mmCIF file of N, CA and C in Angstrom:
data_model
loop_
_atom_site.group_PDB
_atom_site.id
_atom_site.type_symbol
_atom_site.label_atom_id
_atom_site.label_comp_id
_atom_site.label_asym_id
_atom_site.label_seq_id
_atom_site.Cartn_x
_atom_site.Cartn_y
_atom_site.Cartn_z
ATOM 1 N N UNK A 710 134.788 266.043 95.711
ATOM 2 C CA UNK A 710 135.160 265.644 97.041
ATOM 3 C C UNK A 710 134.089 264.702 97.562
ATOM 4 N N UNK A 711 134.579 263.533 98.257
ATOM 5 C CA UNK A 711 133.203 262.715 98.573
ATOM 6 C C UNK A 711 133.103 263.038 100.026
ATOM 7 N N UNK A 712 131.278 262.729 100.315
ATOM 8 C CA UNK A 712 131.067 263.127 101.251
ATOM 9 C C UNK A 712 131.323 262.122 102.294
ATOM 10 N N UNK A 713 132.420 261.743 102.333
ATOM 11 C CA UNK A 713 133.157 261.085 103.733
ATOM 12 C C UNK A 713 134.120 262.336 104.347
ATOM 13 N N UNK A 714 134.742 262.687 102.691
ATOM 14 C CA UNK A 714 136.250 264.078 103.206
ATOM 15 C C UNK A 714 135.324 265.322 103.509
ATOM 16 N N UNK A 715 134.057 265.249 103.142
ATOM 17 C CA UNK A 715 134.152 266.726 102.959
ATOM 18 C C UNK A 715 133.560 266.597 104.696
ATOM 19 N N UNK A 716 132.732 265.698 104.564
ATOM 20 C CA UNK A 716 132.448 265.419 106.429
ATOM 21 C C UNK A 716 133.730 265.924 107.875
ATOM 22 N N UNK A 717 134.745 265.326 107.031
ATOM 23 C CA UNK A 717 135.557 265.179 107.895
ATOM 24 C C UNK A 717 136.930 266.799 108.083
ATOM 25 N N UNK A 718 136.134 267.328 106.810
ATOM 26 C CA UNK A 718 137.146 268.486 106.758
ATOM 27 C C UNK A 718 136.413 269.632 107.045
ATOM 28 N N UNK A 719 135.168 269.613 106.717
ATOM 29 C CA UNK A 719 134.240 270.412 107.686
ATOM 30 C C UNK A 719 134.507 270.283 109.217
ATOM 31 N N UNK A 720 134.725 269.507 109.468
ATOM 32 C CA UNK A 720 134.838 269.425 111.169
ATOM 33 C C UNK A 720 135.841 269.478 111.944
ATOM 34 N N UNK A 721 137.205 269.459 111.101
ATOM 35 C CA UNK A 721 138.722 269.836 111.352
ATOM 36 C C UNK A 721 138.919 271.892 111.042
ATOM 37 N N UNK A 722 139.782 272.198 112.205
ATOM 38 C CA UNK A 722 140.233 273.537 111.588
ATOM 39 C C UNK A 722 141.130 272.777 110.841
ATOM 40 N N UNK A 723 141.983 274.374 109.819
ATOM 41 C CA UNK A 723 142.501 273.991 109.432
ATOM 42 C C UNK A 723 144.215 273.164 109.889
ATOM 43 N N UNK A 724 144.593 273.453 110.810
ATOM 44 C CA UNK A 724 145.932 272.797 111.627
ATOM 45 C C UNK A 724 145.752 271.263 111.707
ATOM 46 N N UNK A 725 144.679 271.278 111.597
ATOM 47 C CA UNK A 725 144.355 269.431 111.960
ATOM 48 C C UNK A 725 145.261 268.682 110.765
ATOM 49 N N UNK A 726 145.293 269.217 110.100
ATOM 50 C CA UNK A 726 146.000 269.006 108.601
ATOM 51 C C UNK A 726 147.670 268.553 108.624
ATOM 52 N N UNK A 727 147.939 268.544 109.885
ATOM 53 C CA UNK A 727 149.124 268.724 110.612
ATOM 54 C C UNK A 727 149.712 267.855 111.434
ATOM 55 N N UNK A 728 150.769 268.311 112.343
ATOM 56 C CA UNK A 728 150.784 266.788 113.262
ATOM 57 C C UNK A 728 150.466 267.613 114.312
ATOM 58 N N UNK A 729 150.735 268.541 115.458
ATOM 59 C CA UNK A 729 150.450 268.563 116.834
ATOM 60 C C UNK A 729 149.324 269.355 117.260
ATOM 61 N N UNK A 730 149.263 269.263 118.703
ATOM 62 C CA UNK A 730 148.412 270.236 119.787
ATOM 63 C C UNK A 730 148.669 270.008 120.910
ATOM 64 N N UNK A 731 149.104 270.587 121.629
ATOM 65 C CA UNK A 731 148.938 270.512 122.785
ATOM 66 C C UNK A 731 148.355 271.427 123.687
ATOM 67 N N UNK A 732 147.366 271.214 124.603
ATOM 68 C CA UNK A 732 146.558 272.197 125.585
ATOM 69 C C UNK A 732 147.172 271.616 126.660
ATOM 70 N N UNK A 733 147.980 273.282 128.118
ATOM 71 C CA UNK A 733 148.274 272.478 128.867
ATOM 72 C C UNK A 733 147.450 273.819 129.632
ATOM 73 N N UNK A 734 147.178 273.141 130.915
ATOM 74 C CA UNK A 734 146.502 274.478 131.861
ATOM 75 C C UNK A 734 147.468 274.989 132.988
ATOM 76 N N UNK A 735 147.241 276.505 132.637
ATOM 77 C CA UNK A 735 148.167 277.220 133.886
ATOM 78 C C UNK A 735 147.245 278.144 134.466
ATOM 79 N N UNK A 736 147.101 278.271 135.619
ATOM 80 C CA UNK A 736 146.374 278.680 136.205
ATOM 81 C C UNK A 736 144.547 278.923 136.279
ATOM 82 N N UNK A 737 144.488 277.781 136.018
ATOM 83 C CA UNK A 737 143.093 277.665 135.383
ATOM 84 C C UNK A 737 142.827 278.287 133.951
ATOM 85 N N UNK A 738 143.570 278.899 133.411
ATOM 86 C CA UNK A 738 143.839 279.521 131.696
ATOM 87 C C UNK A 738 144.083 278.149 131.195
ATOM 88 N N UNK A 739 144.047 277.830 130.096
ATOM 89 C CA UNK A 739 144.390 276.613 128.847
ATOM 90 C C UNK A 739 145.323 277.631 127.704
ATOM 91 N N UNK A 740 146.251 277.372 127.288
ATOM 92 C CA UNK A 740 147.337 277.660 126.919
ATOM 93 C C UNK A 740 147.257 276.687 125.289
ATOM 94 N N UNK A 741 146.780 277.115 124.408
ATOM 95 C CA UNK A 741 147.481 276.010 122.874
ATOM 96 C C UNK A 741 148.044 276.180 122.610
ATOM 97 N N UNK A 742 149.293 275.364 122.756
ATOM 98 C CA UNK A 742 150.392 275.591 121.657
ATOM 99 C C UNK A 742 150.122 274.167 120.549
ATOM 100 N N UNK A 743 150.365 275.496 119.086
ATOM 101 C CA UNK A 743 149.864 274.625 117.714
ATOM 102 C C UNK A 743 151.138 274.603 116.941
ATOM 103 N N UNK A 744 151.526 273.040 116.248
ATOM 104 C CA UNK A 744 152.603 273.149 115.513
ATOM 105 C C UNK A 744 152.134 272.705 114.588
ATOM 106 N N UNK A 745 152.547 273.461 113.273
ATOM 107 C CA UNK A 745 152.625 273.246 111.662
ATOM 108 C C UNK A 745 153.881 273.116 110.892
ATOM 109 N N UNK A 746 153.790 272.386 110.292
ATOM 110 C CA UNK A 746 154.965 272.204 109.013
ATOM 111 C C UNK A 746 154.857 273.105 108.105
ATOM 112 N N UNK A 747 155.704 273.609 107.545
ATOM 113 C CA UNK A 747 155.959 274.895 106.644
ATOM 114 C C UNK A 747 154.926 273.982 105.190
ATOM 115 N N UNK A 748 154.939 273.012 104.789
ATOM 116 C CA UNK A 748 154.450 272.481 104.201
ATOM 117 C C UNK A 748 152.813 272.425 103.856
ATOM 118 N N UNK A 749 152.698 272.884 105.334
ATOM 119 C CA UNK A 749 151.010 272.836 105.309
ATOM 120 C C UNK A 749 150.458 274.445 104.765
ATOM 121 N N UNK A 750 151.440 275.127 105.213
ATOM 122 C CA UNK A 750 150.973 276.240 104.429
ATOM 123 C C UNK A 750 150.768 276.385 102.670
ATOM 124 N N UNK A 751 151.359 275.505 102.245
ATOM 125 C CA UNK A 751 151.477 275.257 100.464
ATOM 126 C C UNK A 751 150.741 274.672 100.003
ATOM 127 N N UNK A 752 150.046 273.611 101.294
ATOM 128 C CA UNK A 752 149.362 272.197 100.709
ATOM 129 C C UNK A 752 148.049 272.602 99.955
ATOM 130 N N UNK A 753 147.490 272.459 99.022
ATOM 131 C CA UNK A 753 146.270 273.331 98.255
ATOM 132 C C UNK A 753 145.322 272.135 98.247
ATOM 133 N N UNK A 754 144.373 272.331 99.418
ATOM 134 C CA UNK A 754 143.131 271.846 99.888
ATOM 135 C C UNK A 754 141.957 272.427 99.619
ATOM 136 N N UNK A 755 141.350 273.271 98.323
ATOM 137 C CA UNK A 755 139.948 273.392 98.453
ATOM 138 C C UNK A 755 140.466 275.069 97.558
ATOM 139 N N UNK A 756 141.417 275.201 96.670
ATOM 140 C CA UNK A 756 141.740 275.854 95.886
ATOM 141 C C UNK A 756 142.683 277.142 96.946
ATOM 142 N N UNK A 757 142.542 278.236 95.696
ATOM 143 C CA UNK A 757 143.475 279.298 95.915
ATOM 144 C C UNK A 757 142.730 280.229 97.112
ATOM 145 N N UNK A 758 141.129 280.271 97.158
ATOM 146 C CA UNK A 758 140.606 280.911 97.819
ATOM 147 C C UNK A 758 140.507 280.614 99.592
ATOM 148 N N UNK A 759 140.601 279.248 99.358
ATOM 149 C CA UNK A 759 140.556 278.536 100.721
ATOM 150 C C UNK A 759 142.037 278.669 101.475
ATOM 151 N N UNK A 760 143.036 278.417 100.837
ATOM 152 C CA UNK A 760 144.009 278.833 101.572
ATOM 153 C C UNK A 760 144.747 280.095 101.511
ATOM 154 N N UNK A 761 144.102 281.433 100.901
ATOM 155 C CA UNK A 761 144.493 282.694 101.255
ATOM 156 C C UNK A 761 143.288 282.693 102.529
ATOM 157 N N UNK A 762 142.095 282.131 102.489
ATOM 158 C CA UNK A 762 141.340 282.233 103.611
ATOM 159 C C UNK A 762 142.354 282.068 105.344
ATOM 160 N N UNK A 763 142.580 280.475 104.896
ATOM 161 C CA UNK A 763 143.110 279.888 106.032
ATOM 162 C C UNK A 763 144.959 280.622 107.032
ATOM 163 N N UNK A 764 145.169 280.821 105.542
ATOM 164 C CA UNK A 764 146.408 281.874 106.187
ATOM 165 C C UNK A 764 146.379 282.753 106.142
ATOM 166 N N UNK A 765 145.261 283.765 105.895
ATOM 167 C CA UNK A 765 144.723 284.870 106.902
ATOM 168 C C UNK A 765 144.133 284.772 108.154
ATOM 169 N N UNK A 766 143.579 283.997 108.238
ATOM 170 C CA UNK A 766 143.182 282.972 109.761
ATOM 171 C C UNK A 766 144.411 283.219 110.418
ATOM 172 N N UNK A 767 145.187 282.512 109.782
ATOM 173 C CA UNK A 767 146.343 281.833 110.992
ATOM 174 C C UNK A 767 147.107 283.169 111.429
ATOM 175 N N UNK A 768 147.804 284.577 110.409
ATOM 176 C CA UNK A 768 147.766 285.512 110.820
ATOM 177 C C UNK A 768 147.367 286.119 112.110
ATOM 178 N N UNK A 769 146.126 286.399 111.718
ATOM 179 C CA UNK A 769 144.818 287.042 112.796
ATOM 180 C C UNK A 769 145.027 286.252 114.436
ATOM 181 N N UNK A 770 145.297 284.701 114.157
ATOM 182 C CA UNK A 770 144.567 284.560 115.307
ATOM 183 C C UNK A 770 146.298 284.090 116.480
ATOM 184 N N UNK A 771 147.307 284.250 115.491
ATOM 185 C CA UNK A 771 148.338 284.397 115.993
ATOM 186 C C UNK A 771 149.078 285.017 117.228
ATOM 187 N N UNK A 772 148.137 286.482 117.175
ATOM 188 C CA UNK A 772 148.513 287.361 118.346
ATOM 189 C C UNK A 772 147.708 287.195 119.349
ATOM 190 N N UNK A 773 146.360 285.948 119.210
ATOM 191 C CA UNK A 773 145.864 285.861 120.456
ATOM 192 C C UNK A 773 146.691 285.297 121.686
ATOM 193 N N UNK A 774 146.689 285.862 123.015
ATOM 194 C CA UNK A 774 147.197 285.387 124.424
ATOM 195 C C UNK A 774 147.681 284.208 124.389
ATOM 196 N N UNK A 775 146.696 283.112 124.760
ATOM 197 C CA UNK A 775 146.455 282.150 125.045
ATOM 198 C C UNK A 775 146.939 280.825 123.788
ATOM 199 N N UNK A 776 147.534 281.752 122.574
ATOM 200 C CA UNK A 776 147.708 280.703 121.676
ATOM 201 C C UNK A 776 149.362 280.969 120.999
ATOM 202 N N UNK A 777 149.999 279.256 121.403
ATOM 203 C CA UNK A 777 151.517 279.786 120.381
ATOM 204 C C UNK A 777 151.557 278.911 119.556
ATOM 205 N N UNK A 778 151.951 279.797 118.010
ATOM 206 C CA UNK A 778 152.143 279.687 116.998
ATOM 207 C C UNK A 778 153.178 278.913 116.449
ATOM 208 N N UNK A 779 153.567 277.867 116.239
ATOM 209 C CA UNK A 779 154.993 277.587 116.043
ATOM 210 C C UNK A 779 155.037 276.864 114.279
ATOM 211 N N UNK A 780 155.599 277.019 114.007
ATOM 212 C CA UNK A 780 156.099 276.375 112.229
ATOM 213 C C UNK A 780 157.644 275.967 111.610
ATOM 214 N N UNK A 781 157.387 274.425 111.838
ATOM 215 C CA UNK A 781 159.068 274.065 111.257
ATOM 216 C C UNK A 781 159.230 274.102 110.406
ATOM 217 N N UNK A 782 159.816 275.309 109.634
ATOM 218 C CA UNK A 782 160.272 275.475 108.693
ATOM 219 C C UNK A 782 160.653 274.002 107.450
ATOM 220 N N UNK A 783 160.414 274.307 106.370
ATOM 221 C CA UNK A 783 161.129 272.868 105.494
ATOM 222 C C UNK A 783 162.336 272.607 105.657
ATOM 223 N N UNK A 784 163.385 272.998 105.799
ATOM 224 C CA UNK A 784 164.586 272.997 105.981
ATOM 225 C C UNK A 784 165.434 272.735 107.263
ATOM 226 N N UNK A 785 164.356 272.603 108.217
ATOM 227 C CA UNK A 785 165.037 272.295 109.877
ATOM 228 C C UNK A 785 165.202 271.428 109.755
ATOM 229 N N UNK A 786 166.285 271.062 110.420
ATOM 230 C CA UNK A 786 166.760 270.111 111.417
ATOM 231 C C UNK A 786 165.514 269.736 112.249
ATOM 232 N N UNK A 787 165.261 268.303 112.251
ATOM 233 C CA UNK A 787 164.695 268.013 112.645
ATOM 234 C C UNK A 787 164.817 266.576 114.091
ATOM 235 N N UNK A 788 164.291 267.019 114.995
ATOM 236 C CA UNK A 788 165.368 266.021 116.068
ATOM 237 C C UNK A 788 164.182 265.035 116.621
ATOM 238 N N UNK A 789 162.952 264.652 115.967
ATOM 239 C CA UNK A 789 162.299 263.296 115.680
ATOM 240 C C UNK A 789 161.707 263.552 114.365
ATOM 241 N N UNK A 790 160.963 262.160 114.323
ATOM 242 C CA UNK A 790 160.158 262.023 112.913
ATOM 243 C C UNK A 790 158.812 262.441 113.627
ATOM 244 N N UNK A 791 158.418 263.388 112.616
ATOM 245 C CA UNK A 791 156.868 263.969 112.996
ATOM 246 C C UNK A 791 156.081 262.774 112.763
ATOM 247 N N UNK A 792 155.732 261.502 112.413
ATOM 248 C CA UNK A 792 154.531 260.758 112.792
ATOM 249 C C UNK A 792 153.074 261.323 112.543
ATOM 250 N N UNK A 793 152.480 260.736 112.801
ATOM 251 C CA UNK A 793 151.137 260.931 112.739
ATOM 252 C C UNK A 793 150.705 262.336 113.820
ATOM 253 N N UNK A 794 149.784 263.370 112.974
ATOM 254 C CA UNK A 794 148.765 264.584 113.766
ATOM 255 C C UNK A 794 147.986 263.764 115.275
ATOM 256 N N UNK A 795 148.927 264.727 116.177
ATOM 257 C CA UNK A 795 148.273 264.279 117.680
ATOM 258 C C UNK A 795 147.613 265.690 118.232
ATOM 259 N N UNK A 796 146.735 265.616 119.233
ATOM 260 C CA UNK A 796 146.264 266.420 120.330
ATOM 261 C C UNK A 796 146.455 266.143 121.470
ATOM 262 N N UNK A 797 147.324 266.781 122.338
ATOM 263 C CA UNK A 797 147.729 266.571 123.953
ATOM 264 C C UNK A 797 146.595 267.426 124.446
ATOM 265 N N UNK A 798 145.711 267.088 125.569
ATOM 266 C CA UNK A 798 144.821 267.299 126.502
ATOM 267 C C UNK A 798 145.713 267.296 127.892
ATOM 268 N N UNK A 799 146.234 268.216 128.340
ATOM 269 C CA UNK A 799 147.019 268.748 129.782
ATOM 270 C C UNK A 799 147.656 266.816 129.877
ATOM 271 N N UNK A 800 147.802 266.234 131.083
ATOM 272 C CA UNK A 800 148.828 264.784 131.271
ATOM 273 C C UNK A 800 147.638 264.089 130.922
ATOM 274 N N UNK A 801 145.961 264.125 130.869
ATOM 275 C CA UNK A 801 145.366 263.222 131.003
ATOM 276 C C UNK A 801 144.812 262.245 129.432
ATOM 277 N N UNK A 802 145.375 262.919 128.359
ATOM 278 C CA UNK A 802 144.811 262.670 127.058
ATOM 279 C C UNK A 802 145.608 262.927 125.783
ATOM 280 N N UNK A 803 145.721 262.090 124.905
ATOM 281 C CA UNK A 803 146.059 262.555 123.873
ATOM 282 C C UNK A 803 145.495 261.989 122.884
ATOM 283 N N UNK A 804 145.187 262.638 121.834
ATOM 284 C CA UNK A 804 144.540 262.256 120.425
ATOM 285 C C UNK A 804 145.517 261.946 118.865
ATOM 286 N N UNK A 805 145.263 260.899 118.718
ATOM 287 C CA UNK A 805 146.561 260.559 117.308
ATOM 288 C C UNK A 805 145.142 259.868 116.400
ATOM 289 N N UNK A 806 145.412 260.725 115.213
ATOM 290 C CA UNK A 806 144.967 260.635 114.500
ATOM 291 C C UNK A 806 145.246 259.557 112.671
ATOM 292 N N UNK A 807 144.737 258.862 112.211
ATOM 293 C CA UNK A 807 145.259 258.392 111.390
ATOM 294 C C UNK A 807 144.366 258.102 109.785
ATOM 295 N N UNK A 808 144.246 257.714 109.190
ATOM 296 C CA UNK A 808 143.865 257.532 107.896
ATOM 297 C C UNK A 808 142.057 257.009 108.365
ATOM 298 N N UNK A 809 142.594 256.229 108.994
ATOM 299 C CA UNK A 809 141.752 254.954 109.127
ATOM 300 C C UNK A 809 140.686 255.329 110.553
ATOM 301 N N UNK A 810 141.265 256.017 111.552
ATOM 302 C CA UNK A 810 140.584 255.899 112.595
ATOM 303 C C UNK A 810 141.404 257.117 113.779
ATOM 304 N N UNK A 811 141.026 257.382 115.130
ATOM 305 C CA UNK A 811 141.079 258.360 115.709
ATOM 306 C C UNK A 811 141.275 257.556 117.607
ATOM 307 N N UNK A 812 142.084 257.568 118.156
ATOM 308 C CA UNK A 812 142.387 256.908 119.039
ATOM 309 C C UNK A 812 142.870 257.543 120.152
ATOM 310 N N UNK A 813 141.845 257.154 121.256
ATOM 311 C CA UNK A 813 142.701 257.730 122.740
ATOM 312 C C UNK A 813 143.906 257.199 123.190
ATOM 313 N N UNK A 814 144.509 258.310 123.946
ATOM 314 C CA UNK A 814 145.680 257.592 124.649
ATOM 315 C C UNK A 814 145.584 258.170 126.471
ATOM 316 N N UNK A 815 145.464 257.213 126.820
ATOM 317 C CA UNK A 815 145.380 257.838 128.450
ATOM 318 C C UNK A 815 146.315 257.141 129.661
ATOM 319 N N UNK A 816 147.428 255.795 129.373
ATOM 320 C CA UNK A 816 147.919 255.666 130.290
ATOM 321 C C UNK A 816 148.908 256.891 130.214
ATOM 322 N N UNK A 817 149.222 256.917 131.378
ATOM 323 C CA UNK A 817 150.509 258.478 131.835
ATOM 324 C C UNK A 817 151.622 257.494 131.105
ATOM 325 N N UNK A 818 152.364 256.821 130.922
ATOM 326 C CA UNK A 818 153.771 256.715 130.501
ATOM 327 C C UNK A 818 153.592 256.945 128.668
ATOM 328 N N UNK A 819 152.641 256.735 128.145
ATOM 329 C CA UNK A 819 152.579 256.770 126.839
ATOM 330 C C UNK A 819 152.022 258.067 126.604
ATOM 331 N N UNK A 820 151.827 258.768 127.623
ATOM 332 C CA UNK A 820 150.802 260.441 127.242
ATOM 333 C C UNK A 820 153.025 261.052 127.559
ATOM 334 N N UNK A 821 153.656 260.583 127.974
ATOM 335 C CA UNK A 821 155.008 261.157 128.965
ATOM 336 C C UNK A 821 155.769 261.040 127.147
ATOM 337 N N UNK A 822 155.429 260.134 126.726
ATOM 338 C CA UNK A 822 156.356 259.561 125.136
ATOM 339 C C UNK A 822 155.170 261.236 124.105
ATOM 340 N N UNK A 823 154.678 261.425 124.234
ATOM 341 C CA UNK A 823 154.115 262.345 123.737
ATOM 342 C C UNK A 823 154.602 263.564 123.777
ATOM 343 N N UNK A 824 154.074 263.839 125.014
ATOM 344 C CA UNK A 824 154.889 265.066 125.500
ATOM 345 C C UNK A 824 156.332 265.554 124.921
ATOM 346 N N UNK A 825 157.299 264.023 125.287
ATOM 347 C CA UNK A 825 158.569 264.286 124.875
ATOM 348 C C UNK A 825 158.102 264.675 123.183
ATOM 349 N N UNK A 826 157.896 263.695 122.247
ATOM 350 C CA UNK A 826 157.524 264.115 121.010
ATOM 351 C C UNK A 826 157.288 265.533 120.965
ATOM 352 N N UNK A 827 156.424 266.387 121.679
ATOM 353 C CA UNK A 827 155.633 267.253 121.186
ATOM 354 C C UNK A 827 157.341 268.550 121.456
ATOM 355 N N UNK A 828 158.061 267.778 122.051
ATOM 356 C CA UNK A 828 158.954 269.194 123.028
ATOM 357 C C UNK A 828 160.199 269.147 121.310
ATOM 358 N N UNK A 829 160.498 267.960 121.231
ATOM 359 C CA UNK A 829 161.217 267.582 120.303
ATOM 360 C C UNK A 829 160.864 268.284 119.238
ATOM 361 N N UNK A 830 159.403 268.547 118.372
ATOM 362 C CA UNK A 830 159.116 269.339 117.711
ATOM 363 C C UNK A 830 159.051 270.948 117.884
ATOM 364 N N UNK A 831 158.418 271.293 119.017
ATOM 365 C CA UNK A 831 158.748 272.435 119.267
ATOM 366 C C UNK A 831 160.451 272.764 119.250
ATOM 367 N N UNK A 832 161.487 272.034 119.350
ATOM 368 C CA UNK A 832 162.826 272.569 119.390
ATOM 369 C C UNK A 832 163.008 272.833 117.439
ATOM 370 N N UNK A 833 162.437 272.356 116.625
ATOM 371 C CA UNK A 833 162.659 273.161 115.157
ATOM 372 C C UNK A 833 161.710 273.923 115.019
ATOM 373 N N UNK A 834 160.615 274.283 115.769
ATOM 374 C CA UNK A 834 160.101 275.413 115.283
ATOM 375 C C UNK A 834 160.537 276.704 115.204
ATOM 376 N N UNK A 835 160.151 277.876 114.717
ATOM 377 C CA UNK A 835 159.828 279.022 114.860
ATOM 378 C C UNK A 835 158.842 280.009 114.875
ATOM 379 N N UNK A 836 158.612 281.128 115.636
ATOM 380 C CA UNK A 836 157.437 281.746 116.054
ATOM 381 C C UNK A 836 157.810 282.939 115.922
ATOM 382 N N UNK A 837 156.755 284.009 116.590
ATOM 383 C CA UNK A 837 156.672 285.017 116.308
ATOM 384 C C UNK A 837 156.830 285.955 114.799
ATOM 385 N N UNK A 838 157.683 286.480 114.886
ATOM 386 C CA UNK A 838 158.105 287.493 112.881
ATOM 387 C C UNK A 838 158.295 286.247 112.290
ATOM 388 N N UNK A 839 159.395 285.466 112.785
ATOM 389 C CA UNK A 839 159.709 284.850 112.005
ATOM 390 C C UNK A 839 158.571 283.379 111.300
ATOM 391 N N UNK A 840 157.918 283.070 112.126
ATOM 392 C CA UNK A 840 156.317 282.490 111.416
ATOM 393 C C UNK A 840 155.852 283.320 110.690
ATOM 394 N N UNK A 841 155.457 284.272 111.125
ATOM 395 C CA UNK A 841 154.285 285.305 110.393
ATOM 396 C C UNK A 841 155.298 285.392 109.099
ATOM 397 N N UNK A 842 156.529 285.800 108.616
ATOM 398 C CA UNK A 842 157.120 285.795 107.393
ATOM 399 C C UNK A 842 157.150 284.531 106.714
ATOM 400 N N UNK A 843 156.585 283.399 107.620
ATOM 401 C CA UNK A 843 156.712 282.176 106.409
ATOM 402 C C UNK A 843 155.352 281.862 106.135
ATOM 403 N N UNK A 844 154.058 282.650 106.654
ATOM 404 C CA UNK A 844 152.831 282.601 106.431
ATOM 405 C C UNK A 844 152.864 283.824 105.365
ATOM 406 N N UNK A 845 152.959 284.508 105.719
ATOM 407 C CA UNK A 845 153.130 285.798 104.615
ATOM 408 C C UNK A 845 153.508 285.261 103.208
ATOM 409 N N UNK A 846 155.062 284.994 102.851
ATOM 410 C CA UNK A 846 155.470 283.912 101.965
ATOM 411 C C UNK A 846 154.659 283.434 101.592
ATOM 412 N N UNK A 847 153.791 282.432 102.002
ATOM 413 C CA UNK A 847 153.215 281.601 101.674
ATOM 414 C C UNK A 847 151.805 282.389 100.903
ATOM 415 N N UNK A 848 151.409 283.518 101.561
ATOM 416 C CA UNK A 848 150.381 284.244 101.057
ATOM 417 C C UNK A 848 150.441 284.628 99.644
ATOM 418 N N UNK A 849 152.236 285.411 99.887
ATOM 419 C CA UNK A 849 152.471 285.990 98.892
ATOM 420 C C UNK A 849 152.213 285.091 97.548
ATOM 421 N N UNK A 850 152.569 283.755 97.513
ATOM 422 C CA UNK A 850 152.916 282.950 96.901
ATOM 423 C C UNK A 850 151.295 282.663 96.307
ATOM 424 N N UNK A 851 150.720 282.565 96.373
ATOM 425 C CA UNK A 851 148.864 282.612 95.971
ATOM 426 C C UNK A 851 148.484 283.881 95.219
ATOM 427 N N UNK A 852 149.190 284.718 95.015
ATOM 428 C CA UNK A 852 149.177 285.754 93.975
ATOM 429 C C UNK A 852 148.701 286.980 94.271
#
């Protein structure tokens, strides 16, 4: 691994691996909702050990409050093209990430095209049992 990736994967959890985030604040609480592609659970980044690590992670930290879990299955219907891994920061920010470089977005009508994106994805996800059984799966599947 050269030390440009390993720089850069040290400093990503693992979801970054992904396309969304969004943090929105309710009541002075911050709220993440994290979306993954069923895909990312399979993707084998740093062997067998690293990702029974990481989806025991994602397990664990599933039932925290403040955090929803969501995963579009491979097989959804999907009602946009996922694009490039973003981070929504409440209306004032968003982060899109790309090969090459890492870019703010802060006028409101292009953070509003986000948002919509991010809602669009959340409509193929799934959460709760039904995540945790496609993380499980996925566990199972690592032997």
């Amino acid at each position: 691994m050269s030390t440009t990736t390993r720089s850069r994967t040290t400093r990503s959890p693992p979801w970054r691996s992904d396309w969304s985030v969004s943090s929105t604040s309710t009541r002075g609480d911050r709220i993440f909702n994290v979306l993954l592609a069923e895909q990312a659970l399979y993707t084998n980044f740093g062997g067998p050990e690293v990702m029974r690590g990481q989806l025991d992670r994602l397990l664990a930290v599933m039932t925290l409050p403040r955090l929803s879990l969501g995963i579009v299955p491979r097989r959804a219907e999907m009602r946009i093209w996922p694009g490039n891994s973003f981070s929504m920061f409440d209306t004032r920010l968003v982060l899109v990430e790309t090969y090459s470089a890492e870019f703010s977005v802060t006028q409101p009508r292009e953070i509003a095209l986000y948002a919509k994106a991010f809602d669009l994805l959340k409509a193929s996800a799934v959460y709760g049992r039904t995540a945790r059984a496609l993380i499980r799966s996925a566990l199972d599947g690592l032997g």
